[in-house]
Tab-separated table of C-alpha atoms in Angstrom:
chain	number	residue	atom	x	y	z
A	1	MET	CA	0.000	0.000	0.000
A	2	THR	CA	1.429	3.385	-1.063
A	3	THR	CA	1.525	5.910	1.788
A	4	VAL	CA	1.089	9.665	1.545
A	5	ALA	CA	4.775	10.225	2.347
A	6	GLU	CA	5.908	7.724	-0.310
A	7	ALA	CA	3.666	9.289	-2.958
A	8	LEU	CA	4.964	12.803	-2.298
A	9	ALA	CA	8.573	11.624	-2.161
A	10	ALA	CA	8.124	10.479	-5.769
A	11	LEU	CA	7.418	14.032	-6.953
A	12	PRO	CA	10.250	15.449	-9.078
A	13	PRO	CA	12.458	17.985	-7.246
A	14	LEU	CA	11.460	21.608	-7.750
A	15	ALA	CA	13.873	23.594	-9.902
A	16	ALA	CA	14.887	27.155	-9.112
A	17	GLY	CA	11.850	29.438	-9.069
A	18	GLU	CA	9.323	26.591	-9.242
A	19	ARG	CA	6.623	26.021	-6.635
A	20	TYR	CA	3.397	24.134	-5.990
A	21	ALA	CA	-0.157	25.415	-5.631
A	22	VAL	CA	-2.574	23.036	-3.905
A	23	ALA	CA	-6.243	23.087	-4.887
A	24	TYR	CA	-7.481	23.383	-1.310
A	25	SER	CA	-11.203	22.845	-0.745
A	26	GLY	CA	-10.882	22.558	3.030
A	27	GLY	CA	-11.956	18.911	2.838
A	28	ARG	CA	-10.066	15.975	4.271
A	29	ASP	CA	-8.112	14.960	1.184
A	30	SER	CA	-6.790	18.386	0.197
A	31	THR	CA	-6.027	19.129	3.872
A	32	VAL	CA	-3.853	16.002	4.000
A	33	LEU	CA	-2.045	17.004	0.803
A	34	LEU	CA	-1.444	20.556	2.004
A	35	HIS	CA	-0.264	19.426	5.442
A	36	ALA	CA	2.122	16.790	4.059
A	37	LEU	CA	3.614	19.140	1.461
A	38	GLY	CA	3.993	21.866	4.085
A	39	ARG	CA	6.207	19.509	6.057
A	40	GLN	CA	8.253	18.513	3.024
A	41	LEU	CA	8.832	21.844	1.237
A	42	PRO	CA	10.843	24.873	2.333
A	43	PRO	CA	9.032	28.220	2.816
A	44	GLY	CA	8.085	30.034	-0.384
A	45	ARG	CA	7.616	26.837	-2.403
A	46	LEU	CA	3.956	26.179	-1.557
A	47	ARG	CA	0.655	28.046	-1.524
A	48	ALA	CA	-3.039	27.126	-1.430
A	49	LEU	CA	-5.873	28.058	-3.808
A	50	HIS	CA	-9.441	27.832	-2.526
A	51	VAL	CA	-12.272	28.061	-5.062
A	52	HIS	CA	-15.511	29.462	-3.675
A	53	HIS	CA	-18.354	28.288	-5.922
A	54	GLY	CA	-21.279	29.467	-3.776
A	55	MET	CA	-23.489	26.515	-4.701
A	56	GLN	CA	-24.702	25.906	-1.138
A	57	PRO	CA	-25.011	27.994	2.036
A	58	ALA	CA	-22.343	26.028	3.908
A	59	ALA	CA	-19.750	26.997	1.283
A	60	ASP	CA	-19.798	30.601	2.485
A	61	GLU	CA	-18.086	29.487	5.709
A	62	TRP	CA	-15.318	27.481	4.082
A	63	PRO	CA	-12.998	30.361	3.068
A	64	ALA	CA	-12.726	31.375	6.738
A	65	HIS	CA	-11.878	27.790	7.700
A	66	CYS	CA	-9.246	27.586	4.964
A	67	ARG	CA	-7.658	30.859	6.077
A	68	ARG	CA	-7.409	29.590	9.648
A	69	ILE	CA	-5.785	26.287	8.623
A	70	CYS	CA	-3.359	28.018	6.248
A	71	ARG	CA	-2.297	30.411	9.017
A	72	GLN	CA	-1.572	27.401	11.229
A	73	LEU	CA	0.467	25.760	8.468
A	74	ASN	CA	2.150	29.044	7.481
A	75	VAL	CA	1.019	28.562	3.881
A	76	PRO	CA	-0.206	31.550	1.784
A	77	LEU	CA	-3.821	31.248	0.618
A	78	GLU	CA	-5.675	32.824	-2.293
A	79	VAL	CA	-9.489	32.586	-2.424
A	80	LEU	CA	-10.985	32.477	-5.938
A	81	ASP	CA	-14.663	33.326	-6.424
A	82	CYS	CA	-16.192	31.496	-9.401
A	83	SER	CA	-19.850	31.609	-8.329
A	84	ALA	CA	-20.851	33.684	-11.349
A	85	GLN	CA	-19.183	31.233	-13.759
A	86	VAL	CA	-20.944	28.287	-12.091
A	87	GLN	CA	-24.343	29.933	-12.431
A	88	GLY	CA	-23.619	30.689	-16.074
A	89	GLY	CA	-22.993	27.025	-16.851
A	90	LEU	CA	-25.792	25.409	-14.825
A	91	ALA	CA	-28.399	25.263	-17.585
A	92	ARG	CA	-25.986	23.848	-20.167
A	93	LEU	CA	-23.896	21.488	-18.028
A	94	GLY	CA	-25.770	20.712	-14.816
A	95	PRO	CA	-24.512	21.479	-11.294
A	96	GLU	CA	-21.661	18.943	-11.021
A	97	ALA	CA	-20.116	19.628	-14.425
A	98	ALA	CA	-20.656	23.408	-14.150
A	99	ALA	CA	-18.889	23.529	-10.779
A	100	ARG	CA	-16.029	21.321	-11.988
A	101	GLN	CA	-15.505	23.342	-15.169
A	102	ALA	CA	-15.604	26.683	-13.347
A	103	ARG	CA	-13.289	25.382	-10.604
A	104	TYR	CA	-10.567	24.200	-12.974
A	105	ARG	CA	-10.839	27.320	-15.091
A	106	ALA	CA	-10.341	29.506	-11.999
A	107	LEU	CA	-7.437	27.383	-10.740
A	108	ARG	CA	-5.621	27.432	-14.082
A	109	ALA	CA	-6.078	31.183	-14.416
A	110	ALA	CA	-4.609	31.726	-10.939
A	111	LEU	CA	-1.373	29.841	-11.607
A	112	ALA	CA	1.795	31.906	-11.644
A	113	PRO	CA	4.743	31.228	-13.991
A	114	LYS	CA	6.717	28.120	-12.993
A	115	GLU	CA	3.883	26.971	-10.744
A	116	ALA	CA	2.275	23.504	-10.857
A	117	LEU	CA	-1.246	22.799	-9.640
A	118	LEU	CA	-1.674	19.802	-7.329
A	119	THR	CA	-5.006	18.150	-6.550
A	120	ALA	CA	-5.681	15.556	-3.852
A	121	HIS	CA	-7.455	12.895	-5.925
A	122	HIS	CA	-6.581	9.453	-4.549
A	123	ALA	CA	-7.094	5.779	-5.433
A	124	ARG	CA	-10.776	5.730	-4.418
A	125	ASP	CA	-11.472	8.785	-6.570
A	126	GLN	CA	-9.753	7.081	-9.506
A	127	ALA	CA	-11.763	3.889	-9.032
A	128	GLU	CA	-15.034	5.836	-8.751
A	129	THR	CA	-14.231	7.778	-11.912
A	130	PHE	CA	-13.561	4.534	-13.809
A	131	LEU	CA	-16.893	3.052	-12.708
A	132	LEU	CA	-18.864	6.214	-13.465
A	133	GLN	CA	-17.348	6.368	-16.944
A	134	ALA	CA	-18.174	2.686	-17.495
A	135	LEU	CA	-21.779	3.291	-16.438
A	136	ARG	CA	-21.958	6.098	-18.999
A	137	GLY	CA	-20.713	3.802	-21.768
A	138	SER	CA	-17.395	5.588	-22.218
A	139	GLY	CA	-14.520	4.290	-24.332
A	140	PRO	CA	-10.794	4.275	-23.479
A	141	ARG	CA	-10.607	8.083	-23.207
A	142	GLY	CA	-13.139	8.104	-20.353
A	143	LEU	CA	-12.191	4.771	-18.800
A	144	ALA	CA	-8.584	5.932	-18.449
A	145	ALA	CA	-10.017	8.172	-15.698
A	146	MET	CA	-7.611	10.798	-14.347
A	147	PRO	CA	-3.977	11.071	-15.490
A	148	ALA	CA	-1.334	11.651	-12.845
A	149	CYS	CA	0.198	14.505	-14.850
A	150	VAL	CA	-1.303	16.853	-17.440
A	151	GLU	CA	0.737	19.462	-19.294
A	152	GLN	CA	-1.336	22.634	-19.668
A	153	ALA	CA	-0.577	26.003	-21.199
A	154	GLU	CA	-0.856	27.593	-17.749
A	155	GLY	CA	1.311	24.971	-16.019
A	156	ARG	CA	1.355	21.306	-15.044
A	157	LEU	CA	-1.550	19.625	-13.262
A	158	LEU	CA	-0.308	16.919	-10.882
A	159	ARG	CA	-2.291	14.294	-8.941
A	160	PRO	CA	0.392	12.787	-6.699
A	161	LEU	CA	-1.979	10.736	-4.499
A	162	LEU	CA	-3.680	8.684	-7.234
A	163	ARG	CA	-2.101	5.447	-5.976
A	164	VAL	CA	-2.752	6.166	-2.299
A	165	PRO	CA	-5.780	4.292	-0.876
A	166	SER	CA	-8.547	6.239	0.789
A	167	ALA	CA	-7.822	4.396	4.042
A	168	ALA	CA	-4.237	5.718	4.040
A	169	ILE	CA	-5.503	9.266	3.513
A	170	HIS	CA	-7.887	8.912	6.442
A	171	ALA	CA	-5.201	7.348	8.646
A	172	TYR	CA	-2.849	10.270	7.956
A	173	ALA	CA	-5.579	12.787	8.827
A	174	ARG	CA	-6.375	11.068	12.138
A	175	LEU	CA	-2.742	10.513	13.076
A	176	ASN	CA	-1.959	14.190	12.612
A	177	GLU	CA	-5.253	15.333	14.187
A	178	LEU	CA	-6.162	17.420	11.149
A	179	ASP	CA	-9.255	19.603	11.011
A	180	TRP	CA	-11.377	19.663	7.856
A	181	VAL	CA	-14.855	20.482	6.563
A	182	ASP	CA	-17.303	18.007	5.036
A	183	ASP	CA	-19.048	18.984	1.817
A	184	PRO	CA	-22.751	17.983	2.112
A	185	SER	CA	-22.918	17.451	-1.651
A	186	ASN	CA	-20.636	14.418	-1.254
A	187	ALA	CA	-23.602	12.603	0.330
A	188	ASP	CA	-26.334	14.124	-1.843
A	189	PRO	CA	-27.981	11.245	-3.795
A	190	ARG	CA	-28.861	13.637	-6.622
A	191	HIS	CA	-25.208	13.471	-7.673
A	192	ASP	CA	-23.852	10.409	-9.507
A	193	ARG	CA	-20.690	10.115	-7.437
A	194	ALA	CA	-22.630	10.325	-4.169
A	195	ARG	CA	-24.972	7.513	-5.285
A	196	LEU	CA	-21.966	5.376	-6.159
A	197	ARG	CA	-20.439	6.032	-2.737
A	198	GLY	CA	-23.673	4.798	-1.176
A	199	VAL	CA	-23.104	1.310	-2.588
A	200	TRP	CA	-19.318	1.343	-2.282
A	201	PRO	CA	-19.169	-0.551	1.062
A	202	THR	CA	-21.135	-3.417	-0.510
A	203	LEU	CA	-18.829	-3.527	-3.517
A	204	GLN	CA	-15.723	-3.431	-1.331
A	205	ALA	CA	-17.056	-6.203	0.883
A	206	GLY	CA	-17.180	-8.464	-2.162
A	207	TRP	CA	-13.950	-7.190	-3.715
A	208	PRO	CA	-11.592	-5.961	-0.950
A	209	ALA	CA	-8.944	-4.791	-3.443
A	210	LEU	CA	-11.516	-2.819	-5.445
A	211	GLU	CA	-9.612	0.476	-5.436
A	212	GLN	CA	-6.384	-1.086	-6.663
A	213	THR	CA	-8.124	-3.365	-9.198
A	214	LEU	CA	-10.115	-0.575	-10.824
A	215	GLY	CA	-7.066	1.682	-10.752
A	216	ARG	CA	-5.172	-1.002	-12.657
A	217	ALA	CA	-8.041	-1.272	-15.164
A	218	ALA	CA	-7.903	2.511	-15.659
A	219	ALA	CA	-4.159	2.262	-16.289
A	220	HIS	CA	-4.773	-0.386	-18.982
A	221	GLN	CA	-7.306	1.921	-20.630
A	222	ALA	CA	-4.811	4.794	-20.470
A	223	GLU	CA	-2.355	2.638	-22.437
A	224	ALA	CA	-5.068	1.825	-24.979
A	225	ARG	CA	-5.909	5.518	-25.246
A	226	GLU	CA	-2.262	6.334	-25.914
A	227	LEU	CA	-2.032	3.686	-28.635
A	228	LEU	CA	-5.216	4.998	-30.277
A	229	GLY	CA	-3.775	8.495	-30.105
A	230	GLU	CA	-0.608	7.341	-31.878
A	231	LEU	CA	-2.725	5.695	-34.586
A	232	ALA	CA	-4.788	8.876	-35.026
A	233	ARG	CA	-1.632	10.970	-35.367
A	234	MET	CA	-0.286	8.565	-37.986
A	235	ASP	CA	-3.542	8.816	-39.949
A	236	ARG	CA	-3.565	12.590	-39.796
A	237	VAL	CA	-0.111	12.738	-41.395
A	238	THR	CA	-1.807	11.673	-44.631
A	239	LEU	CA	-5.278	13.167	-44.010
A	240	ALA	CA	-4.615	16.674	-42.681
A	241	ASP	CA	-3.333	19.799	-44.396
A	242	LYS	CA	-1.528	22.740	-42.799
A	243	GLN	CA	-4.855	24.261	-41.741
A	244	GLY	CA	-5.842	21.029	-40.006
A	245	SER	CA	-8.697	20.088	-42.341
A	246	LEU	CA	-9.096	16.417	-43.287
A	247	ASP	CA	-9.200	14.815	-46.737
A	248	ILE	CA	-12.676	13.264	-46.909
A	249	ARG	CA	-11.819	10.679	-49.578
A	250	ALA	CA	-8.784	9.430	-47.647
A	251	LEU	CA	-10.806	9.376	-44.425
A	252	SER	CA	-13.537	7.323	-46.111
A	253	ALA	CA	-10.942	4.732	-47.137
A	254	LEU	CA	-10.270	3.873	-43.486
A	255	SER	CA	-12.273	1.302	-41.557
A	256	ARG	CA	-15.230	2.669	-39.575
A	257	PRO	CA	-13.560	2.256	-36.156
A	258	ARG	CA	-10.445	3.952	-37.475
A	259	GLN	CA	-12.501	6.826	-38.918
A	260	LYS	CA	-14.140	7.366	-35.539
A	261	ASN	CA	-10.809	7.226	-33.727
A	262	CYS	CA	-9.255	9.742	-36.107
A	263	LEU	CA	-12.196	12.150	-35.789
A	264	ARG	CA	-12.319	11.962	-31.987
A	265	HIS	CA	-8.621	12.806	-31.648
A	266	TRP	CA	-8.851	15.474	-34.354
A	267	LEU	CA	-11.626	17.217	-32.434
A	268	ALA	CA	-9.979	16.756	-29.033
A	269	ASP	CA	-6.653	18.132	-30.245
A	270	GLY	CA	-8.549	21.176	-31.537
A	271	GLY	CA	-9.975	21.792	-28.060
A	272	LEU	CA	-13.502	21.051	-29.302
A	273	GLU	CA	-16.350	19.218	-27.602
A	274	LEU	CA	-16.479	15.523	-28.488
A	275	PRO	CA	-19.661	14.053	-29.988
A	276	GLN	CA	-21.688	11.297	-28.425
A	277	ALA	CA	-21.556	7.927	-30.187
A	278	ARG	CA	-24.845	8.546	-32.006
A	279	GLN	CA	-23.723	11.997	-33.154
A	280	LEU	CA	-20.468	10.615	-34.514
A	281	ASP	CA	-22.388	7.914	-36.399
A	282	ASP	CA	-24.684	10.583	-37.869
A	283	LEU	CA	-21.705	12.630	-39.024
A	284	LEU	CA	-20.134	9.693	-40.847
A	285	GLU	CA	-23.443	8.645	-42.416
A	286	GLN	CA	-23.955	12.173	-43.748
A	287	LEU	CA	-20.401	12.166	-45.054
A	288	ASP	CA	-21.054	8.916	-46.918
A	289	ALA	CA	-24.247	10.293	-48.456
A	290	SER	CA	-23.194	13.802	-49.497
A	291	SER	CA	-20.186	16.035	-50.039
A	292	VAL	CA	-22.156	18.916	-48.497
A	293	LEU	CA	-22.214	18.612	-44.734
A	294	ARG	CA	-22.871	20.751	-41.732
A	295	CYS	CA	-23.573	19.149	-38.384
A	296	GLY	CA	-22.952	20.126	-34.805
A	297	TRP	CA	-23.327	19.359	-31.126
A	298	GLY	CA	-22.898	21.628	-28.137
A	299	ASP	CA	-20.526	24.404	-29.167
A	300	THR	CA	-18.900	22.460	-32.020
A	301	GLU	CA	-19.553	22.416	-35.754
A	302	VAL	CA	-18.134	20.203	-38.501
A	303	ARG	CA	-18.461	21.343	-42.120
A	304	ALA	CA	-17.382	19.929	-45.476
A	305	PHE	CA	-16.204	21.868	-48.525
A	306	LYS	CA	-14.320	20.895	-51.671
A	307	GLY	CA	-13.536	17.424	-50.401
A	308	ARG	CA	-12.206	18.535	-47.020
A	309	LEU	CA	-13.617	18.417	-43.506
A	310	TYR	CA	-13.339	21.398	-41.154
A	311	ALA	CA	-14.056	21.534	-37.411
A	312	MET	CA	-14.656	24.726	-35.459
A	313	ALA	CA	-16.436	26.328	-32.549
A	314	ALA	CA	-20.041	26.966	-33.561
A	315	LEU	CA	-20.197	30.146	-35.609
A	316	PRO	CA	-22.769	32.800	-34.690
A	317	PRO	CA	-25.103	33.998	-37.458
A	318	PRO	CA	-23.429	36.428	-39.881
A	319	GLU	CA	-23.491	39.931	-38.443
A	320	ALA	CA	-24.347	42.974	-40.558
A	321	VAL	CA	-21.413	45.383	-40.210
A	322	ASP	CA	-21.202	49.017	-41.343
A	323	THR	CA	-18.574	51.053	-39.495
A	324	ALA	CA	-15.924	53.693	-40.178
A	325	TRP	CA	-12.431	52.531	-41.123
A	326	PRO	CA	-9.681	52.756	-39.951
A	327	PRO	CA	-11.219	51.989	-36.545
A	328	ALA	CA	-10.409	53.856	-33.345
A	329	SER	CA	-8.831	50.639	-32.008
A	330	ALA	CA	-8.296	47.084	-33.223
A	331	ASP	CA	-11.028	45.853	-30.841
A	332	ASP	CA	-13.626	48.064	-32.506
A	333	SER	CA	-13.713	46.324	-35.875
A	334	VAL	CA	-13.262	43.031	-37.716
A	335	MET	CA	-10.717	44.954	-39.803
A	336	ALA	CA	-7.742	46.526	-38.078
A	337	ALA	CA	-5.420	48.948	-39.873
A	338	GLN	CA	-1.653	49.364	-39.884
A	339	ARG	CA	-0.103	52.613	-41.049
A	340	VAL	CA	2.336	51.958	-43.908
A	341	VAL	CA	4.110	53.867	-46.669
A	342	GLY	CA	3.444	53.290	-50.370
A	343	ALA	CA	1.144	50.315	-49.805
A	344	GLY	CA	-2.386	49.414	-48.734
A	345	LEU	CA	-5.157	51.979	-49.225
A	346	ALA	CA	-4.185	55.604	-49.752
A	347	GLU	CA	-4.795	57.627	-46.625
A	348	SER	CA	-5.634	60.634	-48.818
A	349	ARG	CA	-8.573	58.808	-50.453
A	350	GLY	CA	-10.524	58.282	-47.222
A	351	PRO	CA	-12.839	58.185	-45.437
A	352	TYR	CA	-13.532	54.454	-45.792
A	353	ARG	CA	-16.111	52.112	-44.294
A	354	VAL	CA	-16.159	48.422	-43.399
A	355	GLN	CA	-19.190	46.378	-44.405
A	356	THR	CA	-20.035	42.710	-44.700
A	357	ARG	CA	-21.184	41.252	-47.998
A	358	ARG	CA	-24.662	42.086	-49.253
A	359	GLY	CA	-24.438	40.599	-52.744
A	360	GLY	CA	-23.643	41.991	-56.178
A	361	GLU	CA	-20.264	43.504	-55.246
A	362	VAL	CA	-17.502	43.948	-57.830
A	363	LEU	CA	-13.774	44.620	-57.459
A	364	ARG	CA	-10.887	45.491	-59.735
A	365	LEU	CA	-7.766	43.428	-59.151
A	366	ALA	CA	-4.206	44.518	-59.807
A	367	GLY	CA	-3.164	43.671	-63.348
A	368	ARG	CA	-6.715	43.810	-64.700
A	369	THR	CA	-8.431	46.647	-66.510
A	370	HIS	CA	-11.983	45.551	-65.664
A	371	ARG	CA	-13.848	44.899	-62.466
A	372	SER	CA	-14.855	41.328	-61.599
A	373	ALA	CA	-17.829	40.050	-59.656
A	374	LEU	CA	-16.719	39.315	-56.106
A	375	LYS	CA	-18.825	36.140	-56.115
A	376	THR	CA	-16.810	34.856	-59.091
A	377	LEU	CA	-13.485	35.741	-57.454
A	378	LEU	CA	-14.405	33.966	-54.220
A	379	GLN	CA	-15.537	30.857	-56.082
A	380	ALA	CA	-12.303	30.811	-58.086
A	381	ALA	CA	-10.329	31.199	-54.846
A	382	GLU	CA	-12.302	28.283	-53.315
A	383	VAL	CA	-13.338	30.286	-50.271
A	384	PRO	CA	-15.773	28.227	-48.138
A	385	PRO	CA	-19.356	29.535	-47.953
A	386	TRP	CA	-19.235	30.161	-44.183
A	387	VAL	CA	-16.201	32.390	-44.744
A	388	ARG	CA	-17.754	34.199	-47.730
A	389	GLU	CA	-20.851	35.246	-45.823
A	390	ARG	CA	-18.745	36.754	-43.024
A	391	LEU	CA	-16.133	38.373	-45.248
A	392	PRO	CA	-15.388	42.035	-44.393
A	393	LEU	CA	-15.191	44.549	-47.249
A	394	ILE	CA	-13.758	48.074	-47.289
A	395	LEU	CA	-15.750	50.617	-49.301
A	396	HIS	CA	-15.213	54.171	-50.485
A	397	GLU	CA	-18.349	56.075	-51.442
A	398	GLY	CA	-20.160	52.774	-52.003
A	399	ARG	CA	-17.395	51.172	-54.105
A	400	VAL	CA	-15.591	48.051	-52.886
A	401	VAL	CA	-11.887	48.931	-52.681
A	402	ALA	CA	-10.578	46.054	-50.557
A	403	VAL	CA	-11.679	42.540	-49.616
A	404	ALA	CA	-10.499	41.422	-46.176
A	405	ASP	CA	-6.697	41.677	-46.312
A	406	TRP	CA	-6.576	39.760	-49.591
A	407	TRP	CA	-7.160	42.234	-52.419
A	408	VAL	CA	-6.929	46.017	-52.827
A	409	ASP	CA	-8.234	47.980	-55.809
A	410	PRO	CA	-5.039	49.381	-57.416
A	411	ALA	CA	-6.839	52.688	-58.122
A	412	TYR	CA	-6.784	53.289	-54.363
A	413	ALA	CA	-3.128	52.445	-53.777
A	414	PRO	CA	-1.031	55.360	-52.479
A	415	GLU	CA	1.719	56.952	-54.512
A	416	PRO	CA	5.280	55.775	-53.748
A	417	GLY	CA	6.348	57.292	-50.433
A	418	ALA	CA	2.778	58.407	-49.588
A	419	PRO	CA	1.048	57.210	-46.389
A	420	GLY	CA	-1.381	54.328	-46.579
A	421	TRP	CA	-3.443	51.974	-44.415
A	422	GLU	CA	-2.806	48.221	-44.616
A	423	PRO	CA	-6.016	46.219	-43.886
A	424	ILE	CA	-5.663	43.442	-41.297
A	425	TRP	CA	-8.521	40.950	-40.897
A	426	THR	CA	-8.621	40.321	-37.154
A	427	ARG	CA	-11.224	37.542	-37.018
A	428	PRO	CA	-10.626	34.870	-39.670
A	429	MET	CA	-12.172	31.455	-39.003
A	430	PRO	CA	-11.373	27.800	-39.761
A	431	GLY	CA	-11.303	27.204	-43.483
A	432	THR	CA	-10.066	30.715	-44.297
A	433	PRO	CA	-7.405	30.396	-47.024
A	434	SER	CA	-4.176	32.311	-46.696
A	435	ARG	CA	-3.681	35.547	-48.623
A	436	GLN	CA	-1.151	33.866	-50.922
A	437	ILE	CA	-3.485	30.973	-51.768
A	438	VAL	CA	-6.453	33.254	-52.425
A	439	ARG	CA	-4.470	35.486	-54.765
A	440	ARG	CA	-2.949	32.558	-56.655
A	441	ARG	CA	-6.301	30.833	-57.172
A	442	ALA	CA	-8.086	34.018	-58.209
A	443	PHE	CA	-5.563	34.591	-60.987
A	444	GLY	CA	-5.912	30.995	-62.098
């Protein structure tokens, strides 16, 4: 049986300037972690982060408890209020998921440079997570439960107690006469984990090594998940382009399980919400039936165009734009402006305005004596329809003089050495071709 001391001794040594931040709820498990690390680390290498979610009246008293314990341990404490974020996610996610999402978001945002976040999840938590994921019909990604280490943009997330049994955590707390608070939601049968804990004694009576056995099963699933990830990365070498879109014909040549695996990892690596099994089946059936596809779930959309598959956060409806340009600041417009010399749009020809497409626009390109229909240019440049309908245009007295930061009417170019404004499209979206590709395709 792994003890608390043994688990923490296995943590890698802190380099110069590095420190740990413990996610400190005030409960037994995080109190044990904070106490044990406080004994092990020199001053200045440890602090506590308490997230106040405000989901129940008792939670209002916990920050005061955490401050008192941290004073006793001589550990700095920061209290993070995420009650507003929890309320904002209740309708979409439910109370458990909304609180968890808001809590981790607040903890990650609070991390300082060279700081790792430590949580007190232990072997029982890992076993419960495995069972809950199994009851939800999850595959290897869910059944792998919680990894011991996660590399995040804000810093590492470490779970050093994952192999420590719940009994060892409790024994440490009693031996050291620790003081903690009990969260009533842990026994609330409305929550899945609380219902599982209600039957846990019966399960453990039949299988005494339940924590260790299910932890081992989760580790096997983590290996399977890693192998599936390697396979997906191998497939994407041949399927994906530099923009990350997938070749539909090459995807269709894979077996169905391999298609699903590739799509799940493609979406996950893009930070997008994963589909349920039925939704993934629907996507592939639509892809088999038609080259025109648009389907979505949650905040994710998948679209097809010209034989390629694009994934993105769900796009809002196209917004009608009609504002002065250059803008007062880059945040005020979909088109920013950079002051240049001898390029862009002549400053002397202003004022200009930014508008979105309304249909029937024409534009003269450099090297041509006539104006071309913008619709024709965009089709020749193979610009996806969801990009076309959100494309910003710059106008002068009703005439289109620039399209995004792709094309400028040469009649509006400044003289050599004269000041100009270079358009910069600040909000392109997945599927937006580069300026070089658009110009090359438009000229055929």
